[in-house]
mmCIF file of C-alpha atoms and ligand atoms in Angstrom:
data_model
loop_
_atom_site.group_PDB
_atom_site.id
_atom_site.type_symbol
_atom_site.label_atom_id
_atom_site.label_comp_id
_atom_site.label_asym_id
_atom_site.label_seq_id
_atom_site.Cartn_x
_atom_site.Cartn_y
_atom_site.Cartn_z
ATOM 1 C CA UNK A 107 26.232 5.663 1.765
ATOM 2 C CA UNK A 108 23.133 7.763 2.544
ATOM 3 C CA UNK A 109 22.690 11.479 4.372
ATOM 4 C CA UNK A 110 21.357 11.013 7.434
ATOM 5 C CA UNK A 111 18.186 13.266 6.165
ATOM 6 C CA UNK A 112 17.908 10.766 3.758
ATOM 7 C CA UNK A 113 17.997 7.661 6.156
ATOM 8 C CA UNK A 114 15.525 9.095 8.392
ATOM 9 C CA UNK A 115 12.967 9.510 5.886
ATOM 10 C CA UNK A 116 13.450 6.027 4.655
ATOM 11 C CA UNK A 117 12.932 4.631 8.015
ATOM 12 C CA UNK A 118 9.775 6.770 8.220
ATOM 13 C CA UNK A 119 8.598 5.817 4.996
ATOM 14 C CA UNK A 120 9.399 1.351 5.763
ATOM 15 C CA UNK A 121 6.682 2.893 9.196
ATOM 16 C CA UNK A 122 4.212 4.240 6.854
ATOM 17 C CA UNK A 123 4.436 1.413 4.187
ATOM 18 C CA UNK A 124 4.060 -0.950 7.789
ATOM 19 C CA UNK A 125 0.891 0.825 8.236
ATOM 20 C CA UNK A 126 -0.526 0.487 5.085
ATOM 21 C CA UNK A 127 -0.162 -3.515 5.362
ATOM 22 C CA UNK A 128 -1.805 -3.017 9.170
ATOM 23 C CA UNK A 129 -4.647 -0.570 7.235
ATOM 24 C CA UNK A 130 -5.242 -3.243 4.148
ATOM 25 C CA UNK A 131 -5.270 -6.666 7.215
ATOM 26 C CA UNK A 132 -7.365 -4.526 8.582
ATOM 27 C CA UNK A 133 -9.993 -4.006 5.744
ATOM 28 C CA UNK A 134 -9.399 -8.104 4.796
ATOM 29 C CA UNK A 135 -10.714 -8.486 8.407
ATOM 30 C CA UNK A 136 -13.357 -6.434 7.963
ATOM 31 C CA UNK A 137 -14.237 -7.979 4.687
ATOM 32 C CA UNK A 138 -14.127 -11.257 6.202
ATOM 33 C CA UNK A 139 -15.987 -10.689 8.917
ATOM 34 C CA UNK A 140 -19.180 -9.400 6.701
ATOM 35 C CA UNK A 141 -18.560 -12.580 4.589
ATOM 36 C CA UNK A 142 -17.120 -11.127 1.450
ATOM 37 C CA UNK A 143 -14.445 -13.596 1.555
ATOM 38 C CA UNK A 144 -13.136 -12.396 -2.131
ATOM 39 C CA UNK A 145 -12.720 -9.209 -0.891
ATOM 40 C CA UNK A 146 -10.843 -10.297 2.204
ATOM 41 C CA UNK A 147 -8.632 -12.114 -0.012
ATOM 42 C CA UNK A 148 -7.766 -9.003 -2.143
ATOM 43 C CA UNK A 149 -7.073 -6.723 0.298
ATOM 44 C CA UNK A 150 -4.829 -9.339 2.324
ATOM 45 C CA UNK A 151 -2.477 -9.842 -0.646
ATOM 46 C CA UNK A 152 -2.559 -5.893 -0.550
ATOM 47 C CA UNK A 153 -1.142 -6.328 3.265
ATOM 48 C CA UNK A 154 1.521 -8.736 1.919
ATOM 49 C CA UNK A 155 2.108 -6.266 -1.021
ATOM 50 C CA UNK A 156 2.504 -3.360 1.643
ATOM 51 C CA UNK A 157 5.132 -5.966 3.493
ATOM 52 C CA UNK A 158 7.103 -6.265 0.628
ATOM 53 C CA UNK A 159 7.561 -2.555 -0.032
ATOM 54 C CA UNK A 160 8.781 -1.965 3.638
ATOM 55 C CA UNK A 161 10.735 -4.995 2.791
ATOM 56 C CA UNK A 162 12.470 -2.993 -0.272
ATOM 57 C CA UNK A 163 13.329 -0.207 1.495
ATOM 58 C CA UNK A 164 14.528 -1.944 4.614
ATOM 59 C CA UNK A 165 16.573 -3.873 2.937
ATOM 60 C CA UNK A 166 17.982 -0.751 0.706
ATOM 61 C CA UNK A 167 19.258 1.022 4.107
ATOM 62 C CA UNK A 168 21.491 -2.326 5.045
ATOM 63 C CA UNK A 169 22.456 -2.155 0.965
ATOM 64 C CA UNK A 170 23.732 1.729 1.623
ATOM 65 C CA UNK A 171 25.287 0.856 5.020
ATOM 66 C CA UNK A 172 22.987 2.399 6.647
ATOM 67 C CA UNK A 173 20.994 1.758 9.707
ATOM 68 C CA UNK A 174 17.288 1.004 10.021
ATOM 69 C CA UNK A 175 15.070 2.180 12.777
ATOM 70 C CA UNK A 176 11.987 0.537 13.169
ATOM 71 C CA UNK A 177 9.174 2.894 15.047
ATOM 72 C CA UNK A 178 5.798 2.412 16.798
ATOM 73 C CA UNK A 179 2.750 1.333 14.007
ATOM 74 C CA UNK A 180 -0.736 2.882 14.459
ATOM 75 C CA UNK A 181 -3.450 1.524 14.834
ATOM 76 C CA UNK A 182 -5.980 1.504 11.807
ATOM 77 C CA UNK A 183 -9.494 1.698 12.160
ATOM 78 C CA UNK A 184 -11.907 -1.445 12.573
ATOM 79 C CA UNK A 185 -14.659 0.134 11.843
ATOM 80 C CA UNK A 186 -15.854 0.197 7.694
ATOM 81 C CA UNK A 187 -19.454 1.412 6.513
ATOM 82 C CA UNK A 188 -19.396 -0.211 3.208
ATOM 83 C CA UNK A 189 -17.066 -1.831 0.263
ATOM 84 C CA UNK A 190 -17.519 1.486 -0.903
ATOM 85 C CA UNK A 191 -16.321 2.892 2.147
ATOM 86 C CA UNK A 192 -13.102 0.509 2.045
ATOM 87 C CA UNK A 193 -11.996 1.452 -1.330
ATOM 88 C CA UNK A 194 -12.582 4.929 -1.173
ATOM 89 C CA UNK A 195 -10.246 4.975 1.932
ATOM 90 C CA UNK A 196 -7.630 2.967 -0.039
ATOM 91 C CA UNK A 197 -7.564 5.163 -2.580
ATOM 92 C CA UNK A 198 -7.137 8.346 0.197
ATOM 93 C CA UNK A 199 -4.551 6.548 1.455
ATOM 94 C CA UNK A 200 -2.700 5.623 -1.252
ATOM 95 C CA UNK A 201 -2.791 9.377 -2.238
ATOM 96 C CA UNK A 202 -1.062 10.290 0.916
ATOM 97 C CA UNK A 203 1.502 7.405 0.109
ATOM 98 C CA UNK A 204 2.207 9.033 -3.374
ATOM 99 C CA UNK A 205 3.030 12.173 -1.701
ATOM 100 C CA UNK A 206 5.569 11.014 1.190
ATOM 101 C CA UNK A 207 7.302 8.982 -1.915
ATOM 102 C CA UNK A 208 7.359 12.055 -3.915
ATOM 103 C CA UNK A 209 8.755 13.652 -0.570
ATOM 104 C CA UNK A 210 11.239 11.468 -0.736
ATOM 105 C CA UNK A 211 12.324 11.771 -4.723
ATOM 106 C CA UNK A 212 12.583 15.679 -3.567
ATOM 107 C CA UNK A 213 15.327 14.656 -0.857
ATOM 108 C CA UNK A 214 17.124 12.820 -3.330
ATOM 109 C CA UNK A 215 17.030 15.227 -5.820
ATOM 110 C CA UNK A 216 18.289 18.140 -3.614
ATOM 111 C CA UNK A 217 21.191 15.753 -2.262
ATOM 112 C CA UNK A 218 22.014 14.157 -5.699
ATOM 113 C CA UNK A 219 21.508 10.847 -4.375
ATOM 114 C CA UNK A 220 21.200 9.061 -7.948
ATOM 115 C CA UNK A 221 21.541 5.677 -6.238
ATOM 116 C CA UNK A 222 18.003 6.469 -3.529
ATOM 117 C CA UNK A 223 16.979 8.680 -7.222
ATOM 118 C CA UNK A 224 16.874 5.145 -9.145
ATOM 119 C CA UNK A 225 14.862 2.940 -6.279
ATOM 120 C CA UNK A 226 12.607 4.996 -5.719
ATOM 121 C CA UNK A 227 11.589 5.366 -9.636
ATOM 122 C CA UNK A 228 10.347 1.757 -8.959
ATOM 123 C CA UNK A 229 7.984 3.261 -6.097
ATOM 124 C CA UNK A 230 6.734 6.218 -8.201
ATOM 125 C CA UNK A 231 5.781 3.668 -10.713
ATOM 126 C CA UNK A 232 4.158 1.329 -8.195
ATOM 127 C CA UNK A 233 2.249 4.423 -6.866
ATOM 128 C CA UNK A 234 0.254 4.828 -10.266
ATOM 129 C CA UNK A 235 -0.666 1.174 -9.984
ATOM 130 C CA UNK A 236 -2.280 1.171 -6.311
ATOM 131 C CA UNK A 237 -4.114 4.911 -6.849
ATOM 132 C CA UNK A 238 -5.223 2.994 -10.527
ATOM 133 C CA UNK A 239 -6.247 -0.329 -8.905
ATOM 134 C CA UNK A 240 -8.176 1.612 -5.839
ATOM 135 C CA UNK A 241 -10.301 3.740 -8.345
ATOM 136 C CA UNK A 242 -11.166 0.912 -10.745
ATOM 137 C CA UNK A 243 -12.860 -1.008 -7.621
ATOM 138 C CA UNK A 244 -14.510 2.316 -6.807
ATOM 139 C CA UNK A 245 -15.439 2.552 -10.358
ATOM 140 C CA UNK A 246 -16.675 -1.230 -10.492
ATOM 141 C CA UNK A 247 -18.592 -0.558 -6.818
ATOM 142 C CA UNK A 248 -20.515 2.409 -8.660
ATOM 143 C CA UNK A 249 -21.370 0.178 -11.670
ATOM 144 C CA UNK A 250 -23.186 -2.191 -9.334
ATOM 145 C CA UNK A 251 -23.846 -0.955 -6.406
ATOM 146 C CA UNK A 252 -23.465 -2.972 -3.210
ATOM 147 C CA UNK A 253 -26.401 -5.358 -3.071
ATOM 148 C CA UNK A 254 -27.657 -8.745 -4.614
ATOM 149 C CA UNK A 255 -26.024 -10.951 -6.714
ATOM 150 C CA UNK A 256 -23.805 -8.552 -8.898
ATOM 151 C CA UNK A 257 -21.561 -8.103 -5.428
ATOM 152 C CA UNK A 258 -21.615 -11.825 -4.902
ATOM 153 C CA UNK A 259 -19.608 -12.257 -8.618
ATOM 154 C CA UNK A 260 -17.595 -8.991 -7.902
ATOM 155 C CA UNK A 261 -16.475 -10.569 -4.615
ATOM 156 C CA UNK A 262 -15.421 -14.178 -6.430
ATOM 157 C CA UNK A 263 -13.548 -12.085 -9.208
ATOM 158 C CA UNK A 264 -11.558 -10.286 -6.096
ATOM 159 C CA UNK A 265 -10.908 -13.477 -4.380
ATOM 160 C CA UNK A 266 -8.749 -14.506 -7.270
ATOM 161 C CA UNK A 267 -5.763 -12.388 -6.399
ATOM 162 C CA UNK A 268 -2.673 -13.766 -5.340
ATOM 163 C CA UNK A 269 0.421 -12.556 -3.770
ATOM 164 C CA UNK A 270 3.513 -11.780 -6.421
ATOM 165 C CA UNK A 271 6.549 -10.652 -5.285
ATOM 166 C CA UNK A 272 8.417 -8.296 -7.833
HETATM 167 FE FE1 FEO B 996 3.146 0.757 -0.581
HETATM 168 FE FE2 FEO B 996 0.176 0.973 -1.320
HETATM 169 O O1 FEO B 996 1.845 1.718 -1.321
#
């Protein structure tokens, strides 16, 4: 069983990781629109990746007997200036991610929830991955800039992601 405290900021965080799927569909529809379908590609697997985390701790309230409590998902913004622009966004967000799940850790820590302790390990992990895959793109975007045929191979290499589930 979970503290209430603890609940509540699970439910909060299964919102924010709802966002970030909205945010990444968001960019992919972007992307698509301006024809870089590889890019469109990459960040919708990102959505489905976001899914599945809300997914993990959704389903880790029912394993605790808790309750889930699903709230209201903002809007993201339409609107992107660049590739650039996209990634350097992802990479803002997913800093702000990294702190709520560190937010979290804290609550489990202070209530000596071992069992919320041990899950979220798995998200602290995860965290290094997205801030790590949002600053090689930036990285790759500064090699080549983002004209001419360099973006058209950058774009095909993107389009090869595909969803996992772990
Ligand atoms: Fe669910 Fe991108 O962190």
């Amino acid at each position: 069983m979970i503290s209430d405290k603890m609940q509540e900021a699970i439910n909060q965080q299964i919102n924010a990781e709802m966002f970030s799927a909205y945010l990444y569909l968001s960019m992919s529809a972007w992307c698509s629109d301006k024809r870089y379908d590889g890019f469109a590609q990459w960040f919708k697997v990102q959505a489905q990746e976001e899914m599945a985390h809300a997914m993990k701790f959704y389903d880790y309230i029912f394993e605790q007997g808790g309750q889930v409590k699903l709230l209201a998902i903002d809007a993201p913004k339409a609107k992107y200036a660049s590739l650039m622009d996209c990634a350097k966004k992802q990479l803002e967000h997913e800093k702000k991610v990294t702190a709520l799940i560190n937010g979290l850790m804290d609550i489990a820590k202070k209530e000596k929830d071992y069992a919320t302790d041990i899950t979220l390990q798995w998200f602290i992990s995860e965290q290094v991955e997205e801030e790590k895959n949002a600053e090689e793109i930036i990285g790759k975007l500064e090699m080549i800039g983002d004209t001419g045929r360099a973006i058209y191979m950058l774009d095909k290499e993107m389009g090869k992601r595909k969803f996992e589930e772990d």
